[in-house]
Amino acid sequence: MAELEAAAEHERILREIESTETACIGPTLRSVYDGEEHGHFMEKLELRIKNHDREIEKMCNFHYQGFVDSITELLKVRGEAEKLKNQVTDTNRRLQHEGAELLSSMKDLQQCRIQQRNIATTVDKLNMCLPVLEMYSKLQVQMKSKRHYPALKTLEQLEHTFLPQVSHYRFCQLMVDNIPKLREEIKDVSMSDLKDFLESIRKHSERIGETAMKQAQQQRSLDNIQSVQGKGGLARTHTKCPSPEVNGTSPMSEQDSGILDVEDEEEEETPGTQDLVDFSPVYRCLHIYTVLGSRETFENYYRNQRRKQARLVLQPPSNMHETLDGYRKYFHQIVGFFVVEDHILHTTLGLVNRAYIDELWELALSKTMAALRTHSSYCSDPNLVLDLKNLIVHFADTLQGYGFPVNQLFDMLLEIRDQYSEILLKKWALLFRNILDSDNYSPIPVTNEETFQKLVGQFPFQDSELEKQQFPKKFPFSEFVPKVYCQIKEFIYACLKFSEDLHLSSTEVDDMIRKSTNLLLTRTLSNCLQNVIKRKNVGLTELVQIIINTTHLEVSCKYLEEFITNITGVLPDTVHTTKLYGLTTFKDARQAAEEEIYTNLNQKIDQFLQLADYDWLVSDPSTQASDYLVDLVAFLNSTFAVFTHLPATSDSHSRMPGKVAQTACMSACKHLSTSLTQLLLEAEVKQITMGALQQFNQDVKECERFARSGPVPGFQGDTLQLAFIDLRQLLNLFIKWDWSTYLADYGQPTCKYLRVNPTTALILLEKMKDSSRKNNVFAQFRKNERDKQKLIETVAKQLRSLINSHHS
C-alpha cells in the first residue's frame, strides 16, 4: 500500500515538473529530496526521460524529408539574397548620398525646434516673472516717492500673490529675503515722518491755538448778534476724515481736511489747519503700523510723545507775568495742543480715546491753574489782571467749544477776582492819598452857574439855602469830596468789568461789587483818612474841614447804593443783599478828627504850660496873671474864633462847627484845669508858700474869665466854668483857710468844698507845712506860728483819718 502511494506521488511530481516553468520547480524538487524514496524517484525520472527521447526520435524521423527539402530551398534563396543585398546596399548608398543634405536640414530644423520650444518656455516663464518684477519696480518707485502706505499694499500683493508662482527662481528668493527689510524700512521711514509731524505740530501749536481762539471769538460774536435777534447759536461741528479701513482706500497723502471750521466766509485770510499742519504722516503711519500688526506699539509711542509735549507746553516761561503776550502765547500753545488732539480723536479710529484726552486735560488743567495762580500773584497792574481775566475767559470758552470741562477755570477766576480787588484797593489807596494830599481843605468857591452845576453833577449835593445864594458862593465841603465820590464810582465800574463773562448771576455780581466797595470804604479810604488826620502838620482848620467832608460823604452813601442797584439790577431789599458800610467809615473818621482836634488843643496847652515858671517860695504875689497863661488864653480865643467863621452845613447829622467847637472848648478847659492842678501837686515841688498860691490863684482867675467870656457860643450859663470848679474849690479852701467848714461838711451833698479830695488837700497841705518851717527859723518860738503849725498838723491828722475811713 505504501509503495502504491509512493508511485502515485512520484507520478504527480513528474507531471508537475513537466507542466511547471523551470523557475518554479525548486519547491517540487525539494519535496523529492526531503522524502525517503529518492532513489526510486530517480529511476522513475530516468525512465520518463528515455520515453521522451524515443518520442523525439520518432518525431524527427517523421519530419526529416521535409527538413531536407527546406534546406535545399534555402540554398536556392541564398543567391537571390546576395542580389537583394547588393541592390539594397546600392540603394542605401544612393539614399545616403542623396539624404545627407536632407539630414543636415533636419538637424538644423531639429535645432530650431528645440530653440523655439526653449523660447516659448522662456516667454512663458518671463510672462510669469514680469508681473513680479513690475510689482517690485512699482514698490521701488513708491519707496522713492515716500508713498509708504501704497508701497506696503504692493509689498503684500507681491509676497502673497506673485512670488509664490515663481518661488523656484533665485531672484525671487532674494526678493523674499528682502521683504522683511523693506517692511522695517517702511516702518522706520513712516516713524521718521511721524516724528517730523510731531515736531511740526509742536511748532505750530501756538498758531493753531491762536486761530482756534480767533474763530471762537468770531463765533461768540456771531452768537451774541443772533441772540439779540432772537435766533439760536450755531454749534461747532467736526469734519470727520474717512477711515481707510472702512472705505478700503489709502489714507490722505496730500493734505488734511483741517481741524478748525472757518464758519465765517468773510474771514478768508484766516488760515485753515491744512495750511498749518499736514496730518497725512500720522494717518499713514497709523495705517502702516496697523497693516504690519504693530498698531498698539504705534499708539503707545504717539501717546507717550504727546504726553511729553504736553508737559513742555504746560511749562510756563519764567517771565510770563510781565506782559499779556506771555499769557497769550501760553494759552495759544495749550489750545493748539488740545485742538490737534481733538482733531486726531475725531479723524482716527482709536489712536487716541476720550479717556486719554480726559487724562491729558486733567493734567493740563491742574498745571495751568497752578501756573496762573503763581504768575498772577506777581501782577500789580489791575489793567493787566483784567486783560488776563478776559484772556482766561476766551481760553475757557474756546476749549469748552471742543467739549472740555472748564468749570475749574471759572472757579479760579473767582480767586483772581479777590486778587484783582486787592490790587484795585492798592491803586485806589494811592489815588485817595494823592487826592487828600493835594486838597486845600477849604470850601469850594463857585463863581457861576456852569461850575455850580458841574459840581452838583459830580457829587449829589442838595441845599436849598446854598442854591438861593448869589454868586460867588461856596460849597461847605472841599474838593476831595467830589473827587473821592467819583473815584468810588470808578472803582465800582472796575469791579463790574471783572465780573463780566464769568457766568455769574446778577445777585452774585451785586454781592461782589458791594463787598469790594465795603472794603474800599472801611479799609482803604478809612486808612487814608486816618493817615491824614494823624499827620503831624495837620491844622485844626483842616481837621474841622475833614469832619464836614466826611459828613457829606456819609450822606452820599445812599446814592452809591442806588448807583450799584442801577448797574446790577438787584434791588437793595432783595434777600442776602450786602449793605454798604460807609456810614461807619465816615463816622469813625469824624470821631478820629474830633479826637485829633482835642489832642492838638491839649498839646498846645501843654506847650504853653511848659513855659510856666512859678516861684513856689514867693511871699509877695503879683496882682496880674502870668504871661504864659495870658498868651495861652489869647491862643484859645483866636482858635475858637476860627471855628465860628467856618460855614455850617444844613445836614442834621453834622456836629460842625458848633458842637465840635463846644466839645473842643470844654475839653481844653478841663485839660487846662487838670494840668494846673498837676503843677501844684508835682512831686518835684516840695514847698509852696501862701504867696505862691495866691499868684497861682490869679492865673486860675484868668482861666475863669476866659470861660465866662463865651469863646464858643452855645454853652448854657456857667457850664464852661465848671471845668475849673475842682481847682477853684481847692484854692478857696487854702486861701480862706476854711478847714472847719470842709471837715464839718465833708461827705454831705451840700458841702461847700464838695469837689476837694482829701488826698489832694493833704498833699498840698504837707507842702505848705514844710514851707512854714523852713522859711522862718524862729517861727517855732512865736506863739502864732506855733499855733498855725499845730493847726496844720491837726488838719493833716483829720485828713488822714478821712482818707483811711474812705479806704476802709
PDB file of C-alpha atoms in Angstrom, residues 542-706:
ATOM      1  CA  GLU A 542      -8.096 171.136  58.225  1.00  0.00           C
ATOM      2  CA  LEU A 543      -9.437 168.726  60.812  1.00  0.00           C
ATOM      3  CA  VAL A 544     -12.693 170.640  61.025  1.00  0.00           C
ATOM      4  CA  GLN A 545     -12.987 170.592  57.231  1.00  0.00           C
ATOM      5  CA  ILE A 546     -12.352 166.832  57.225  1.00  0.00           C
ATOM      6  CA  ILE A 547     -15.275 166.419  59.613  1.00  0.00           C
ATOM      7  CA  ILE A 548     -17.512 168.456  57.300  1.00  0.00           C
ATOM      8  CA  ASN A 549     -16.312 166.476  54.259  1.00  0.00           C
ATOM      9  CA  THR A 550     -16.881 163.070  55.831  1.00  0.00           C
ATOM     10  CA  THR A 551     -20.363 164.186  56.835  1.00  0.00           C
ATOM     11  CA  HIS A 552     -21.276 164.832  53.213  1.00  0.00           C
ATOM     12  CA  LEU A 553     -19.620 161.617  52.041  1.00  0.00           C
ATOM     13  CA  GLU A 554     -21.652 159.752  54.624  1.00  0.00           C
ATOM     14  CA  VAL A 555     -24.841 161.246  53.216  1.00  0.00           C
ATOM     15  CA  SER A 556     -23.766 160.242  49.690  1.00  0.00           C
ATOM     16  CA  CYS A 557     -23.657 156.535  50.598  1.00  0.00           C
ATOM     17  CA  LYS A 558     -27.349 156.156  49.809  1.00  0.00           C
ATOM     18  CA  TYR A 559     -26.641 157.471  46.296  1.00  0.00           C
ATOM     19  CA  LEU A 560     -23.874 154.900  45.926  1.00  0.00           C
ATOM     20  CA  GLU A 561     -26.401 152.225  46.902  1.00  0.00           C
ATOM     21  CA  GLU A 562     -28.715 153.476  44.130  1.00  0.00           C
ATOM     22  CA  PHE A 563     -25.810 153.580  41.681  1.00  0.00           C
ATOM     23  CA  ILE A 564     -24.924 149.919  42.354  1.00  0.00           C
ATOM     24  CA  THR A 565     -28.584 148.938  42.074  1.00  0.00           C
ATOM     25  CA  ASN A 566     -28.854 150.637  38.689  1.00  0.00           C
ATOM     26  CA  ILE A 567     -25.857 148.884  37.156  1.00  0.00           C
ATOM     27  CA  THR A 568     -26.627 145.408  38.582  1.00  0.00           C
ATOM     28  CA  GLY A 569     -30.418 145.462  38.519  1.00  0.00           C
ATOM     29  CA  VAL A 570     -30.633 143.950  42.028  1.00  0.00           C
ATOM     30  CA  LEU A 571     -32.916 145.815  44.373  1.00  0.00           C
ATOM     31  CA  PRO A 572     -31.427 146.668  47.768  1.00  0.00           C
ATOM     32  CA  ASP A 573     -34.379 144.976  49.514  1.00  0.00           C
ATOM     33  CA  THR A 574     -33.507 141.617  47.940  1.00  0.00           C
ATOM     34  CA  VAL A 575     -32.718 138.816  50.378  1.00  0.00           C
ATOM     35  CA  HIS A 576     -28.997 138.424  51.178  1.00  0.00           C
ATOM     36  CA  THR A 577     -28.137 141.763  49.574  1.00  0.00           C
ATOM     37  CA  THR A 578     -24.987 143.174  51.182  1.00  0.00           C
ATOM     38  CA  LYS A 579     -25.284 146.691  52.564  1.00  0.00           C
ATOM     39  CA  LEU A 580     -22.643 149.395  52.290  1.00  0.00           C
ATOM     40  CA  TYR A 581     -20.731 150.129  55.468  1.00  0.00           C
ATOM     41  CA  GLY A 582     -19.708 153.668  54.507  1.00  0.00           C
ATOM     42  CA  LEU A 583     -21.599 155.212  57.395  1.00  0.00           C
ATOM     43  CA  THR A 584     -19.310 153.527  59.895  1.00  0.00           C
ATOM     44  CA  THR A 585     -16.208 154.551  57.932  1.00  0.00           C
ATOM     45  CA  PHE A 586     -17.091 158.228  57.871  1.00  0.00           C
ATOM     46  CA  LYS A 587     -18.332 158.255  61.444  1.00  0.00           C
ATOM     47  CA  ASP A 588     -15.032 156.727  62.575  1.00  0.00           C
ATOM     48  CA  ALA A 589     -13.136 159.311  60.529  1.00  0.00           C
ATOM     49  CA  ARG A 590     -15.123 162.140  62.073  1.00  0.00           C
ATOM     50  CA  GLN A 591     -14.572 160.736  65.540  1.00  0.00           C
ATOM     51  CA  ALA A 592     -10.837 160.417  64.866  1.00  0.00           C
ATOM     52  CA  ALA A 593     -10.737 164.009  63.559  1.00  0.00           C
ATOM     53  CA  GLU A 594     -12.568 165.243  66.603  1.00  0.00           C
ATOM     54  CA  GLU A 595     -10.213 163.342  68.884  1.00  0.00           C
ATOM     55  CA  GLU A 596      -7.288 164.774  66.980  1.00  0.00           C
ATOM     56  CA  ILE A 597      -8.676 168.278  67.431  1.00  0.00           C
ATOM     57  CA  TYR A 598      -8.947 167.685  71.165  1.00  0.00           C
ATOM     58  CA  THR A 599      -5.480 166.152  71.278  1.00  0.00           C
ATOM     59  CA  ASN A 600      -3.918 169.013  69.286  1.00  0.00           C
ATOM     60  CA  LEU A 601      -5.530 171.590  71.511  1.00  0.00           C
ATOM     61  CA  ASN A 602      -4.321 169.782  74.605  1.00  0.00           C
ATOM     62  CA  GLN A 603      -0.823 169.510  73.156  1.00  0.00           C
ATOM     63  CA  LYS A 604      -0.804 173.257  72.501  1.00  0.00           C
ATOM     64  CA  ILE A 605      -1.952 173.857  76.060  1.00  0.00           C
ATOM     65  CA  ASP A 606       0.856 171.587  77.308  1.00  0.00           C
ATOM     66  CA  GLN A 607       3.359 173.551  75.267  1.00  0.00           C
ATOM     67  CA  PHE A 608       2.246 176.795  76.917  1.00  0.00           C
ATOM     68  CA  LEU A 609       2.281 175.183  80.353  1.00  0.00           C
ATOM     69  CA  GLN A 610       5.880 174.138  79.770  1.00  0.00           C
ATOM     70  CA  LEU A 611       6.650 177.875  79.787  1.00  0.00           C
ATOM     71  CA  ALA A 612       5.257 178.245  83.312  1.00  0.00           C
ATOM     72  CA  ASP A 613       7.942 179.294  85.758  1.00  0.00           C
ATOM     73  CA  TYR A 614       6.387 179.615  89.216  1.00  0.00           C
ATOM     74  CA  ASP A 615       8.373 180.705  92.270  1.00  0.00           C
ATOM     75  CA  TRP A 616       6.702 178.490  94.833  1.00  0.00           C
ATOM     76  CA  LEU A 617       8.505 180.195  97.721  1.00  0.00           C
ATOM     77  CA  VAL A 618       7.483 183.781  96.849  1.00  0.00           C
ATOM     78  CA  SER A 619       5.984 185.797  99.715  1.00  0.00           C
ATOM     79  CA  ASP A 620       4.664 188.826  97.794  1.00  0.00           C
ATOM     80  CA  PRO A 621       2.423 187.711  94.882  1.00  0.00           C
ATOM     81  CA  SER A 622       1.722 189.768  91.733  1.00  0.00           C
ATOM     82  CA  THR A 623      -1.703 191.150  91.053  1.00  0.00           C
ATOM     83  CA  GLN A 624      -1.676 190.025  87.412  1.00  0.00           C
ATOM     84  CA  ALA A 625      -1.836 186.654  85.748  1.00  0.00           C
ATOM     85  CA  SER A 626       1.318 185.001  84.457  1.00  0.00           C
ATOM     86  CA  ASP A 627       2.482 185.887  80.954  1.00  0.00           C
ATOM     87  CA  TYR A 628       2.378 182.330  79.639  1.00  0.00           C
ATOM     88  CA  LEU A 629      -1.246 181.988  80.718  1.00  0.00           C
ATOM     89  CA  VAL A 630      -2.228 185.275  79.100  1.00  0.00           C
ATOM     90  CA  ASP A 631      -0.688 184.006  75.846  1.00  0.00           C
ATOM     91  CA  LEU A 632      -2.477 180.699  76.242  1.00  0.00           C
ATOM     92  CA  VAL A 633      -5.851 182.374  76.667  1.00  0.00           C
ATOM     93  CA  ALA A 634      -5.174 184.556  73.629  1.00  0.00           C
ATOM     94  CA  PHE A 635      -4.362 181.443  71.595  1.00  0.00           C
ATOM     95  CA  LEU A 636      -7.570 179.747  72.677  1.00  0.00           C
ATOM     96  CA  ASN A 637      -9.646 182.807  71.829  1.00  0.00           C
ATOM     97  CA  SER A 638      -8.150 183.028  68.348  1.00  0.00           C
ATOM     98  CA  THR A 639      -8.593 179.297  67.752  1.00  0.00           C
ATOM     99  CA  PHE A 640     -12.269 179.171  68.667  1.00  0.00           C
ATOM    100  CA  ALA A 641     -12.841 182.366  66.742  1.00  0.00           C
ATOM    101  CA  VAL A 642     -11.754 180.487  63.595  1.00  0.00           C
ATOM    102  CA  PHE A 643     -14.379 177.799  64.302  1.00  0.00           C
ATOM    103  CA  THR A 644     -17.164 180.378  64.396  1.00  0.00           C
ATOM    104  CA  HIS A 645     -16.259 181.608  60.888  1.00  0.00           C
ATOM    105  CA  LEU A 646     -16.444 178.141  59.238  1.00  0.00           C
ATOM    106  CA  PRO A 647     -19.533 177.503  57.061  1.00  0.00           C
ATOM    107  CA  ALA A 648     -22.138 175.347  58.740  1.00  0.00           C
ATOM    108  CA  THR A 649     -23.948 172.518  56.970  1.00  0.00           C
ATOM    109  CA  SER A 650     -27.687 172.161  56.966  1.00  0.00           C
ATOM    110  CA  ASP A 651     -27.453 168.397  57.432  1.00  0.00           C
ATOM    111  CA  SER A 652     -28.964 167.242  60.708  1.00  0.00           C
ATOM    112  CA  HIS A 653     -26.209 164.682  61.248  1.00  0.00           C
ATOM    113  CA  SER A 654     -23.390 167.252  61.229  1.00  0.00           C
ATOM    114  CA  ARG A 655     -21.796 168.327  64.515  1.00  0.00           C
ATOM    115  CA  MET A 656     -19.607 171.010  62.977  1.00  0.00           C
ATOM    116  CA  PRO A 657     -18.642 173.607  63.614  1.00  0.00           C
ATOM    117  CA  GLY A 658     -20.803 174.369  66.699  1.00  0.00           C
ATOM    118  CA  LYS A 659     -20.957 171.048  68.540  1.00  0.00           C
ATOM    119  CA  VAL A 660     -17.354 170.092  67.929  1.00  0.00           C
ATOM    120  CA  ALA A 661     -16.216 173.587  68.896  1.00  0.00           C
ATOM    121  CA  GLN A 662     -18.146 173.329  72.138  1.00  0.00           C
ATOM    122  CA  THR A 663     -16.725 169.895  72.901  1.00  0.00           C
ATOM    123  CA  ALA A 664     -13.233 171.074  71.998  1.00  0.00           C
ATOM    124  CA  CYS A 665     -13.567 174.144  74.198  1.00  0.00           C
ATOM    125  CA  MET A 666     -14.826 172.100  77.137  1.00  0.00           C
ATOM    126  CA  SER A 667     -12.071 169.537  76.622  1.00  0.00           C
ATOM    127  CA  ALA A 668      -9.439 172.289  76.501  1.00  0.00           C
ATOM    128  CA  CYS A 669     -10.713 173.872  79.708  1.00  0.00           C
ATOM    129  CA  LYS A 670     -10.806 170.524  81.524  1.00  0.00           C
ATOM    130  CA  HIS A 671      -7.320 169.695  80.344  1.00  0.00           C
ATOM    131  CA  LEU A 672      -6.079 173.125  81.420  1.00  0.00           C
ATOM    132  CA  SER A 673      -7.658 172.715  84.836  1.00  0.00           C
ATOM    133  CA  THR A 674      -6.196 169.229  85.274  1.00  0.00           C
ATOM    134  CA  SER A 675      -2.741 170.380  84.142  1.00  0.00           C
ATOM    135  CA  LEU A 676      -2.742 173.335  86.538  1.00  0.00           C
ATOM    136  CA  THR A 677      -3.733 171.041  89.388  1.00  0.00           C
ATOM    137  CA  GLN A 678      -0.859 168.718  88.499  1.00  0.00           C
ATOM    138  CA  LEU A 679       1.526 171.681  88.659  1.00  0.00           C
ATOM    139  CA  LEU A 680       0.516 172.179  92.292  1.00  0.00           C
ATOM    140  CA  LEU A 681       0.823 168.529  93.161  1.00  0.00           C
ATOM    141  CA  GLU A 682       4.084 167.713  91.357  1.00  0.00           C
ATOM    142  CA  ALA A 683       6.483 165.667  93.472  1.00  0.00           C
ATOM    143  CA  GLU A 684       9.324 167.960  92.456  1.00  0.00           C
ATOM    144  CA  VAL A 685       7.565 170.895  94.186  1.00  0.00           C
ATOM    145  CA  LYS A 686       8.481 170.297  97.818  1.00  0.00           C
ATOM    146  CA  GLN A 687       7.295 173.599  99.294  1.00  0.00           C
ATOM    147  CA  ILE A 688       4.583 176.110  98.435  1.00  0.00           C
ATOM    148  CA  THR A 689       4.035 179.426 100.193  1.00  0.00           C
ATOM    149  CA  MET A 690       0.732 181.207 100.582  1.00  0.00           C
ATOM    150  CA  GLY A 691       2.066 183.981  98.329  1.00  0.00           C
ATOM    151  CA  ALA A 692       2.817 181.478  95.555  1.00  0.00           C
ATOM    152  CA  LEU A 693      -0.656 180.033  95.994  1.00  0.00           C
ATOM    153  CA  GLN A 694      -2.202 183.482  95.603  1.00  0.00           C
ATOM    154  CA  GLN A 695      -0.167 184.076  92.453  1.00  0.00           C
ATOM    155  CA  PHE A 696      -1.408 180.743  91.145  1.00  0.00           C
ATOM    156  CA  ASN A 697      -4.918 181.873  92.033  1.00  0.00           C
ATOM    157  CA  GLN A 698      -4.521 184.888  89.718  1.00  0.00           C
ATOM    158  CA  ASP A 699      -3.828 182.546  86.816  1.00  0.00           C
ATOM    159  CA  VAL A 700      -6.869 180.432  87.638  1.00  0.00           C
ATOM    160  CA  LYS A 701      -8.991 183.566  87.715  1.00  0.00           C
ATOM    161  CA  GLU A 702      -7.721 184.403  84.221  1.00  0.00           C
ATOM    162  CA  CYS A 703      -8.844 180.986  83.061  1.00  0.00           C
ATOM    163  CA  GLU A 704     -12.264 181.536  84.651  1.00  0.00           C
ATOM    164  CA  ARG A 705     -12.578 184.895  82.905  1.00  0.00           C
ATOM    165  CA  PHE A 706     -11.876 183.110  79.608  1.00  0.00           C
TER     166      PHE A 706
END
